[in-house]
mmCIF file with all atom_site columns, C-alpha atoms in Angstrom:
data_model
loop_
_atom_site.group_PDB
_atom_site.id
_atom_site.type_symbol
_atom_site.label_atom_id
_atom_site.label_alt_id
_atom_site.label_comp_id
_atom_site.label_asym_id
_atom_site.label_entity_id
_atom_site.label_seq_id
_atom_site.pdbx_PDB_ins_code
_atom_site.Cartn_x
_atom_site.Cartn_y
_atom_site.Cartn_z
_atom_site.occupancy
_atom_site.B_iso_or_equiv
_atom_site.pdbx_formal_charge
_atom_site.auth_seq_id
_atom_site.auth_comp_id
_atom_site.auth_asym_id
_atom_site.auth_atom_id
_atom_site.pdbx_PDB_model_num
ATOM 1   C CA . LEU S 1 1   ? -17.009 1.768   -32.502 1.00 50.00 ? 267 LEU S CA 1
ATOM 2   C CA . SER S 1 2   ? -14.894 -1.161  -30.431 1.00 59.00 ? 268 SER S CA 1
ATOM 3   C CA . LEU S 1 3   ? -11.454 -2.103  -31.006 1.00 63.00 ? 269 LEU S CA 1
ATOM 4   C CA . TYR S 1 4   ? -12.592 -5.244  -28.955 1.00 67.00 ? 270 TYR S CA 1
ATOM 5   C CA . SER S 1 5   ? -16.056 -7.397  -29.061 1.00 71.00 ? 271 SER S CA 1
ATOM 6   C CA . SER S 1 6   ? -17.751 -7.982  -26.234 1.00 71.00 ? 272 SER S CA 1
ATOM 7   C CA . PRO S 1 7   ? -19.061 -11.439 -26.253 1.00 68.00 ? 273 PRO S CA 1
ATOM 8   C CA . ALA S 1 8   ? -23.166 -11.435 -26.144 1.00 72.00 ? 274 ALA S CA 1
ATOM 9   C CA . ARG S 1 9   ? -24.948 -11.685 -22.858 1.00 76.00 ? 275 ARG S CA 1
ATOM 10  C CA . GLU S 1 10  ? -27.358 -13.764 -22.537 1.00 78.00 ? 276 GLU S CA 1
ATOM 11  C CA . THR S 1 11  ? -28.785 -13.513 -18.638 1.00 77.00 ? 277 THR S CA 1
ATOM 12  C CA . LYS S 1 12  ? -32.392 -14.932 -17.370 1.00 79.00 ? 278 LYS S CA 1
ATOM 13  C CA . TYR S 1 13  ? -34.189 -13.808 -14.828 1.00 79.00 ? 279 TYR S CA 1
ATOM 14  C CA . VAL S 1 14  ? -34.827 -17.174 -12.535 1.00 80.00 ? 280 VAL S CA 1
ATOM 15  C CA . GLU S 1 15  ? -37.648 -16.460 -9.699  1.00 82.00 ? 281 GLU S CA 1
ATOM 16  C CA . ASN S 1 16  ? -37.087 -19.296 -6.896  1.00 84.00 ? 282 ASN S CA 1
ATOM 17  C CA . PRO S 1 17  ? -40.185 -20.929 -5.461  1.00 85.00 ? 283 PRO S CA 1
ATOM 18  C CA . GLN S 1 18  ? -42.471 -20.330 -2.570  1.00 84.00 ? 284 GLN S CA 1
ATOM 19  C CA . THR S 1 19  ? -41.758 -22.065 0.107   1.00 89.00 ? 285 THR S CA 1
ATOM 20  C CA . GLN S 1 20  ? -45.111 -23.697 1.916   1.00 90.00 ? 286 GLN S CA 1
ATOM 21  C CA . LEU S 1 21  ? -45.115 -21.071 4.310   1.00 89.00 ? 287 LEU S CA 1
ATOM 22  C CA . GLU S 1 22  ? -45.531 -17.926 1.197   1.00 88.00 ? 288 GLU S CA 1
ATOM 23  C CA . GLU S 1 23  ? -48.027 -20.216 -0.832  1.00 90.00 ? 289 GLU S CA 1
ATOM 24  C CA . GLY S 1 24  ? -50.373 -20.679 2.912   1.00 90.00 ? 290 GLY S CA 1
ATOM 25  C CA . VAL S 1 25  ? -49.770 -16.691 3.424   1.00 89.00 ? 291 VAL S CA 1
ATOM 26  C CA . SER S 1 26  ? -50.453 -15.635 -0.016  1.00 89.00 ? 292 SER S CA 1
ATOM 27  C CA . ARG S 1 27  ? -53.411 -17.807 0.066   1.00 91.00 ? 293 ARG S CA 1
ATOM 28  C CA . LEU S 1 28  ? -54.552 -16.936 3.057   1.00 90.00 ? 294 LEU S CA 1
ATOM 29  C CA . ARG S 1 29  ? -54.486 -12.438 2.268   1.00 88.00 ? 295 ARG S CA 1
ATOM 30  C CA . HIS S 1 30  ? -56.106 -13.798 -1.312  1.00 90.00 ? 296 HIS S CA 1
ATOM 31  C CA . VAL S 1 31  ? -58.908 -15.135 0.692   1.00 90.00 ? 297 VAL S CA 1
ATOM 32  C CA . MET S 1 32  ? -59.770 -12.347 3.428   1.00 87.00 ? 298 MET S CA 1
ATOM 33  C CA . GLU S 1 33  ? -59.282 -9.587  0.764   1.00 88.00 ? 299 GLU S CA 1
ATOM 34  C CA . PRO S 1 34  ? -62.977 -9.108  0.412   1.00 85.00 ? 300 PRO S CA 1
ATOM 35  C CA . TYR S 1 35  ? -63.145 -9.035  4.378   1.00 82.00 ? 301 TYR S CA 1
ATOM 36  C CA . THR S 1 36  ? -60.490 -6.349  4.774   1.00 81.00 ? 302 THR S CA 1
ATOM 37  C CA . ALA S 1 37  ? -61.400 -4.349  1.609   1.00 81.00 ? 303 ALA S CA 1
ATOM 38  C CA . TRP S 1 38  ? -65.145 -4.237  3.842   1.00 77.00 ? 304 TRP S CA 1
ATOM 39  C CA . CYS S 1 39  ? -63.269 -2.927  6.874   1.00 73.00 ? 305 CYS S CA 1
ATOM 40  C CA . GLN S 1 40  ? -61.657 -0.675  5.688   1.00 71.00 ? 306 GLN S CA 1
ATOM 41  C CA . SER S 1 41  ? -64.313 1.400   3.233   1.00 70.00 ? 307 SER S CA 1
ATOM 42  C CA . GLU S 1 42  ? -67.309 0.524   5.981   1.00 65.00 ? 308 GLU S CA 1
ATOM 43  C CA . LEU S 1 43  ? -65.543 0.969   9.637   1.00 61.00 ? 309 LEU S CA 1
ATOM 44  C CA . ILE S 1 44  ? -63.129 3.567   8.854   1.00 59.00 ? 310 ILE S CA 1
ATOM 45  C CA . ASP S 1 45  ? -65.131 5.820   6.190   1.00 58.00 ? 311 ASP S CA 1
ATOM 46  C CA . SER S 1 46  ? -68.078 4.885   9.327   1.00 56.00 ? 312 SER S CA 1
ATOM 47  C CA . SER S 1 47  ? -65.180 6.433   12.692  1.00 53.00 ? 313 SER S CA 1
ATOM 48  C CA . LYS S 1 48  ? -62.905 9.328   10.769  1.00 54.00 ? 314 LYS S CA 1
ATOM 49  C CA . VAL S 1 49  ? -63.478 12.545  13.065  1.00 51.00 ? 315 VAL S CA 1
ATOM 50  C CA . LYS S 1 50  ? -64.369 15.402  11.944  1.00 49.00 ? 316 LYS S CA 1
ATOM 51  C CA . VAL S 1 51  ? -62.264 18.266  12.549  1.00 45.00 ? 317 VAL S CA 1
ATOM 52  C CA . ASP S 1 52  ? -62.491 21.679  11.706  1.00 46.00 ? 318 ASP S CA 1
ATOM 53  C CA . SER S 1 53  ? -60.509 22.775  8.732   1.00 51.00 ? 319 SER S CA 1
ATOM 54  C CA . SER S 1 54  ? -60.315 25.982  10.043  1.00 52.00 ? 320 SER S CA 1
ATOM 55  C CA . LEU S 1 55  ? -59.596 24.746  13.619  1.00 52.00 ? 321 LEU S CA 1
ATOM 56  C CA . CYS S 1 56  ? -56.807 22.893  12.127  1.00 58.00 ? 322 CYS S CA 1
ATOM 57  C CA . SER S 1 57  ? -55.265 25.296  10.122  1.00 67.00 ? 323 SER S CA 1
ATOM 58  C CA . ASP S 1 58  ? -54.834 27.465  12.491  1.00 69.00 ? 324 ASP S CA 1
ATOM 59  C CA . TYR S 1 59  ? -52.855 25.661  15.427  1.00 69.00 ? 325 TYR S CA 1
ATOM 60  C CA . PHE S 1 60  ? -50.422 23.748  11.903  1.00 78.00 ? 326 PHE S CA 1
ATOM 61  C CA . SER S 1 61  ? -49.931 28.274  10.896  1.00 79.00 ? 327 SER S CA 1
ATOM 62  C CA . GLU S 1 62  ? -49.045 29.075  14.398  1.00 82.00 ? 328 GLU S CA 1
ATOM 63  C CA . GLY S 1 63  ? -46.797 25.818  14.554  1.00 80.00 ? 329 GLY S CA 1
ATOM 64  C CA . CYS S 1 64  ? -45.113 26.150  11.553  1.00 80.00 ? 330 CYS S CA 1
ATOM 65  C CA . GLU S 1 65  ? -44.824 29.843  12.641  1.00 83.00 ? 331 GLU S CA 1
ATOM 66  C CA . PHE S 1 66  ? -43.103 29.242  16.060  1.00 81.00 ? 332 PHE S CA 1
ATOM 67  C CA . LEU S 1 67  ? -40.577 26.865  14.313  1.00 80.00 ? 333 LEU S CA 1
ATOM 68  C CA . GLN S 1 68  ? -39.839 29.493  11.845  1.00 84.00 ? 334 GLN S CA 1
ATOM 69  C CA . ASN S 1 69  ? -39.205 32.068  14.107  1.00 87.00 ? 335 ASN S CA 1
ATOM 70  C CA . PRO S 1 70  ? -37.868 30.667  17.401  1.00 86.00 ? 336 PRO S CA 1
ATOM 71  C CA . PRO S 1 71  ? -37.320 32.154  20.632  1.00 87.00 ? 337 PRO S CA 1
ATOM 72  C CA . ALA S 1 72  ? -33.306 32.492  21.146  1.00 87.00 ? 338 ALA S CA 1
ATOM 73  C CA . GLY S 1 73  ? -32.245 29.214  22.390  1.00 87.00 ? 339 GLY S CA 1
ATOM 74  C CA . PHE S 1 74  ? -34.773 27.119  21.447  1.00 87.00 ? 340 PHE S CA 1
ATOM 75  C CA . TYR S 1 75  ? -33.185 24.767  19.019  1.00 88.00 ? 341 TYR S CA 1
ATOM 76  C CA . PRO S 1 76  ? -29.799 24.292  21.626  1.00 90.00 ? 342 PRO S CA 1
ATOM 77  C CA . ARG S 1 77  ? -32.066 23.906  24.191  1.00 91.00 ? 343 ARG S CA 1
ATOM 78  C CA . LEU S 1 78  ? -34.472 21.516  21.814  1.00 89.00 ? 344 LEU S CA 1
ATOM 79  C CA . GLY S 1 79  ? -30.611 19.060  21.060  1.00 91.00 ? 345 GLY S CA 1
ATOM 80  C CA . VAL S 1 80  ? -29.725 18.902  24.805  1.00 92.00 ? 346 VAL S CA 1
ATOM 81  C CA . ILE S 1 81  ? -33.134 17.606  25.661  1.00 92.00 ? 347 ILE S CA 1
ATOM 82  C CA . GLY S 1 82  ? -32.730 15.091  22.877  1.00 93.00 ? 348 GLY S CA 1
ATOM 83  C CA . PHE S 1 83  ? -29.533 14.231  23.467  1.00 94.00 ? 349 PHE S CA 1
ATOM 84  C CA . ALA S 1 84  ? -30.272 13.935  27.255  1.00 94.00 ? 350 ALA S CA 1
ATOM 85  C CA . GLY S 1 85  ? -32.738 10.933  25.140  1.00 92.00 ? 351 GLY S CA 1
ATOM 86  C CA . ILE S 1 86  ? -30.453 9.453   23.596  1.00 93.00 ? 352 ILE S CA 1
ATOM 87  C CA . VAL S 1 87  ? -27.730 9.150   26.198  1.00 93.00 ? 353 VAL S CA 1
ATOM 88  C CA . GLY S 1 88  ? -31.299 7.778   28.520  1.00 92.00 ? 354 GLY S CA 1
ATOM 89  C CA . LEU S 1 89  ? -31.424 4.446   25.409  1.00 91.00 ? 355 LEU S CA 1
ATOM 90  C CA . PHE S 1 90  ? -28.514 3.889   25.796  1.00 91.00 ? 356 PHE S CA 1
ATOM 91  C CA . LEU S 1 91  ? -28.285 3.950   29.720  1.00 91.00 ? 357 LEU S CA 1
ATOM 92  C CA . ALA S 1 92  ? -31.094 1.563   29.965  1.00 90.00 ? 358 ALA S CA 1
ATOM 93  C CA . ARG S 1 93  ? -29.621 -2.233  29.133  1.00 86.00 ? 359 ARG S CA 1
ATOM 94  C CA . GLY S 1 94  ? -32.120 -4.759  30.419  1.00 84.00 ? 360 GLY S CA 1
ATOM 95  C CA . SER S 1 95  ? -35.414 -4.230  31.305  1.00 85.00 ? 361 SER S CA 1
ATOM 96  C CA . LYS S 1 96  ? -38.235 -2.115  29.276  1.00 88.00 ? 362 LYS S CA 1
ATOM 97  C CA . ILE S 1 97  ? -39.341 -0.734  32.007  1.00 90.00 ? 363 ILE S CA 1
ATOM 98  C CA . LYS S 1 98  ? -36.103 1.074   32.810  1.00 90.00 ? 364 LYS S CA 1
ATOM 99  C CA . LYS S 1 99  ? -36.519 1.742   28.292  1.00 90.00 ? 365 LYS S CA 1
ATOM 100 C CA . LEU S 1 100 ? -39.525 3.698   29.627  1.00 91.00 ? 366 LEU S CA 1
ATOM 101 C CA . VAL S 1 101 ? -37.839 5.706   32.881  1.00 92.00 ? 367 VAL S CA 1
ATOM 102 C CA . TYR S 1 102 ? -34.123 6.555   31.946  1.00 93.00 ? 368 TYR S CA 1
ATOM 103 C CA . PRO S 1 103 ? -35.081 8.322   28.745  1.00 94.00 ? 369 PRO S CA 1
ATOM 104 C CA . ALA S 1 104 ? -38.015 9.793   30.036  1.00 93.00 ? 370 ALA S CA 1
ATOM 105 C CA . GLY S 1 105 ? -36.083 10.825  33.740  1.00 93.00 ? 371 GLY S CA 1
ATOM 106 C CA . LEU S 1 106 ? -33.221 12.634  31.517  1.00 93.00 ? 372 LEU S CA 1
ATOM 107 C CA . MET S 1 107 ? -35.099 14.168  29.589  1.00 93.00 ? 373 MET S CA 1
ATOM 108 C CA . GLY S 1 108 ? -37.168 15.473  32.385  1.00 91.00 ? 374 GLY S CA 1
ATOM 109 C CA . ILE S 1 109 ? -34.629 17.023  33.912  1.00 92.00 ? 375 ILE S CA 1
ATOM 110 C CA . GLY S 1 110 ? -33.346 18.400  30.731  1.00 91.00 ? 376 GLY S CA 1
ATOM 111 C CA . ALA S 1 111 ? -36.489 20.028  30.656  1.00 91.00 ? 377 ALA S CA 1
ATOM 112 C CA . SER S 1 112 ? -36.415 21.127  33.803  1.00 91.00 ? 378 SER S CA 1
ATOM 113 C CA . MET S 1 113 ? -33.361 22.652  33.533  1.00 90.00 ? 379 MET S CA 1
ATOM 114 C CA . TYR S 1 114 ? -34.199 24.363  30.673  1.00 89.00 ? 380 TYR S CA 1
ATOM 115 C CA . TYR S 1 115 ? -38.196 25.662  31.898  1.00 88.00 ? 381 TYR S CA 1
ATOM 116 C CA . PRO S 1 116 ? -37.785 25.482  35.448  1.00 90.00 ? 382 PRO S CA 1
ATOM 117 C CA . GLN S 1 117 ? -41.007 27.432  35.853  1.00 92.00 ? 383 GLN S CA 1
ATOM 118 C CA . GLN S 1 118 ? -43.059 25.107  33.941  1.00 90.00 ? 384 GLN S CA 1
ATOM 119 C CA . ALA S 1 119 ? -41.437 22.183  35.758  1.00 89.00 ? 385 ALA S CA 1
ATOM 120 C CA . VAL S 1 120 ? -42.464 23.593  39.061  1.00 91.00 ? 386 VAL S CA 1
ATOM 121 C CA . ALA S 1 121 ? -46.237 23.784  37.679  1.00 92.00 ? 387 ALA S CA 1
ATOM 122 C CA . ILE S 1 122 ? -46.632 20.370  36.270  1.00 90.00 ? 388 ILE S CA 1
ATOM 123 C CA . ALA S 1 123 ? -44.671 18.872  39.330  1.00 90.00 ? 389 ALA S CA 1
ATOM 124 C CA . LYS S 1 124 ? -47.723 19.864  41.879  1.00 93.00 ? 390 LYS S CA 1
ATOM 125 C CA . VAL S 1 125 ? -50.280 18.806  39.412  1.00 93.00 ? 391 VAL S CA 1
ATOM 126 C CA . ALA S 1 126 ? -48.434 15.669  39.287  1.00 92.00 ? 392 ALA S CA 1
ATOM 127 C CA . GLY S 1 127 ? -47.886 15.904  42.924  1.00 92.00 ? 393 GLY S CA 1
ATOM 128 C CA . THR S 1 128 ? -51.492 16.062  43.635  1.00 93.00 ? 394 THR S CA 1
ATOM 129 C CA . HIS S 1 129 ? -52.619 12.892  41.349  1.00 93.00 ? 395 HIS S CA 1
ATOM 130 C CA . LEU S 1 130 ? -50.065 10.367  42.709  1.00 92.00 ? 396 LEU S CA 1
ATOM 131 C CA . TYR S 1 131 ? -51.688 12.109  46.499  1.00 93.00 ? 397 TYR S CA 1
ATOM 132 C CA . ASP S 1 132 ? -55.062 11.228  45.445  1.00 94.00 ? 398 ASP S CA 1
ATOM 133 C CA . TRP S 1 133 ? -53.784 8.097   43.525  1.00 93.00 ? 399 TRP S CA 1
ATOM 134 C CA . SER S 1 134 ? -52.342 7.056   46.714  1.00 94.00 ? 400 SER S CA 1
ATOM 135 C CA . LEU S 1 135 ? -54.688 7.733   48.757  1.00 94.00 ? 401 LEU S CA 1
ATOM 136 C CA . GLN S 1 136 ? -58.047 5.770   47.085  1.00 93.00 ? 402 GLN S CA 1
ATOM 137 C CA . GLY S 1 137 ? -55.303 3.240   46.559  1.00 93.00 ? 403 GLY S CA 1
ATOM 138 C CA . TYR S 1 138 ? -55.057 3.122   50.263  1.00 92.00 ? 404 TYR S CA 1
ATOM 139 C CA . ILE S 1 139 ? -58.478 3.381   50.511  1.00 93.00 ? 405 ILE S CA 1
ATOM 140 C CA . ALA S 1 140 ? -59.237 0.439   48.480  1.00 91.00 ? 406 ALA S CA 1
ATOM 141 C CA . VAL S 1 141 ? -56.439 -2.064  50.516  1.00 92.00 ? 407 VAL S CA 1
ATOM 142 C CA . GLU S 1 142 ? -58.137 -0.631  53.589  1.00 90.00 ? 408 GLU S CA 1
ATOM 143 C CA . SER S 1 143 ? -61.561 -1.681  52.969  1.00 89.00 ? 409 SER S CA 1
ATOM 144 C CA . LEU S 1 144 ? -60.142 -5.738  51.471  1.00 87.00 ? 410 LEU S CA 1
ATOM 145 C CA . TRP S 1 145 ? -57.909 -6.021  54.611  1.00 86.00 ? 411 TRP S CA 1
ATOM 146 C CA . LYS S 1 146 ? -60.969 -5.298  56.855  1.00 85.00 ? 412 LYS S CA 1
ATOM 147 C CA . ASP S 1 147 ? -63.189 -7.219  54.536  1.00 75.00 ? 413 ASP S CA 1
ATOM 148 C CA . ASN S 1 148 ? -61.235 -10.606 55.262  1.00 68.00 ? 414 ASN S CA 1
#
């Protein structure tokens, strides 16, 4: 038994009244509910991609095996590359283009330090694609210039 008597608590939950915007959104959701349910059942079921389960399980098991038994120094390299991306996010103040270019560029530089052979192969392929695109752009601009 307690030495002190405690006063009886009388609490009551009071719900805040809904604003006009909340009521409007609620009405809209109730009206649109049959249509959204139809879209989810019909369209999603018809657009599901059928994937061979054995192929998916092979990739999954290979990935799990790689992460359980990584090569020496894999996690420190991954940490440095990830940290370079975070530094890129901090440096990319201002435009949205900087927020895309800086983290990707710094992560690319970090990855190229640890994996130089793969970086050279990627750079060669990217360089040929970039050259092809620039040549196509030049031809398009030249044809527009000659037409005028």
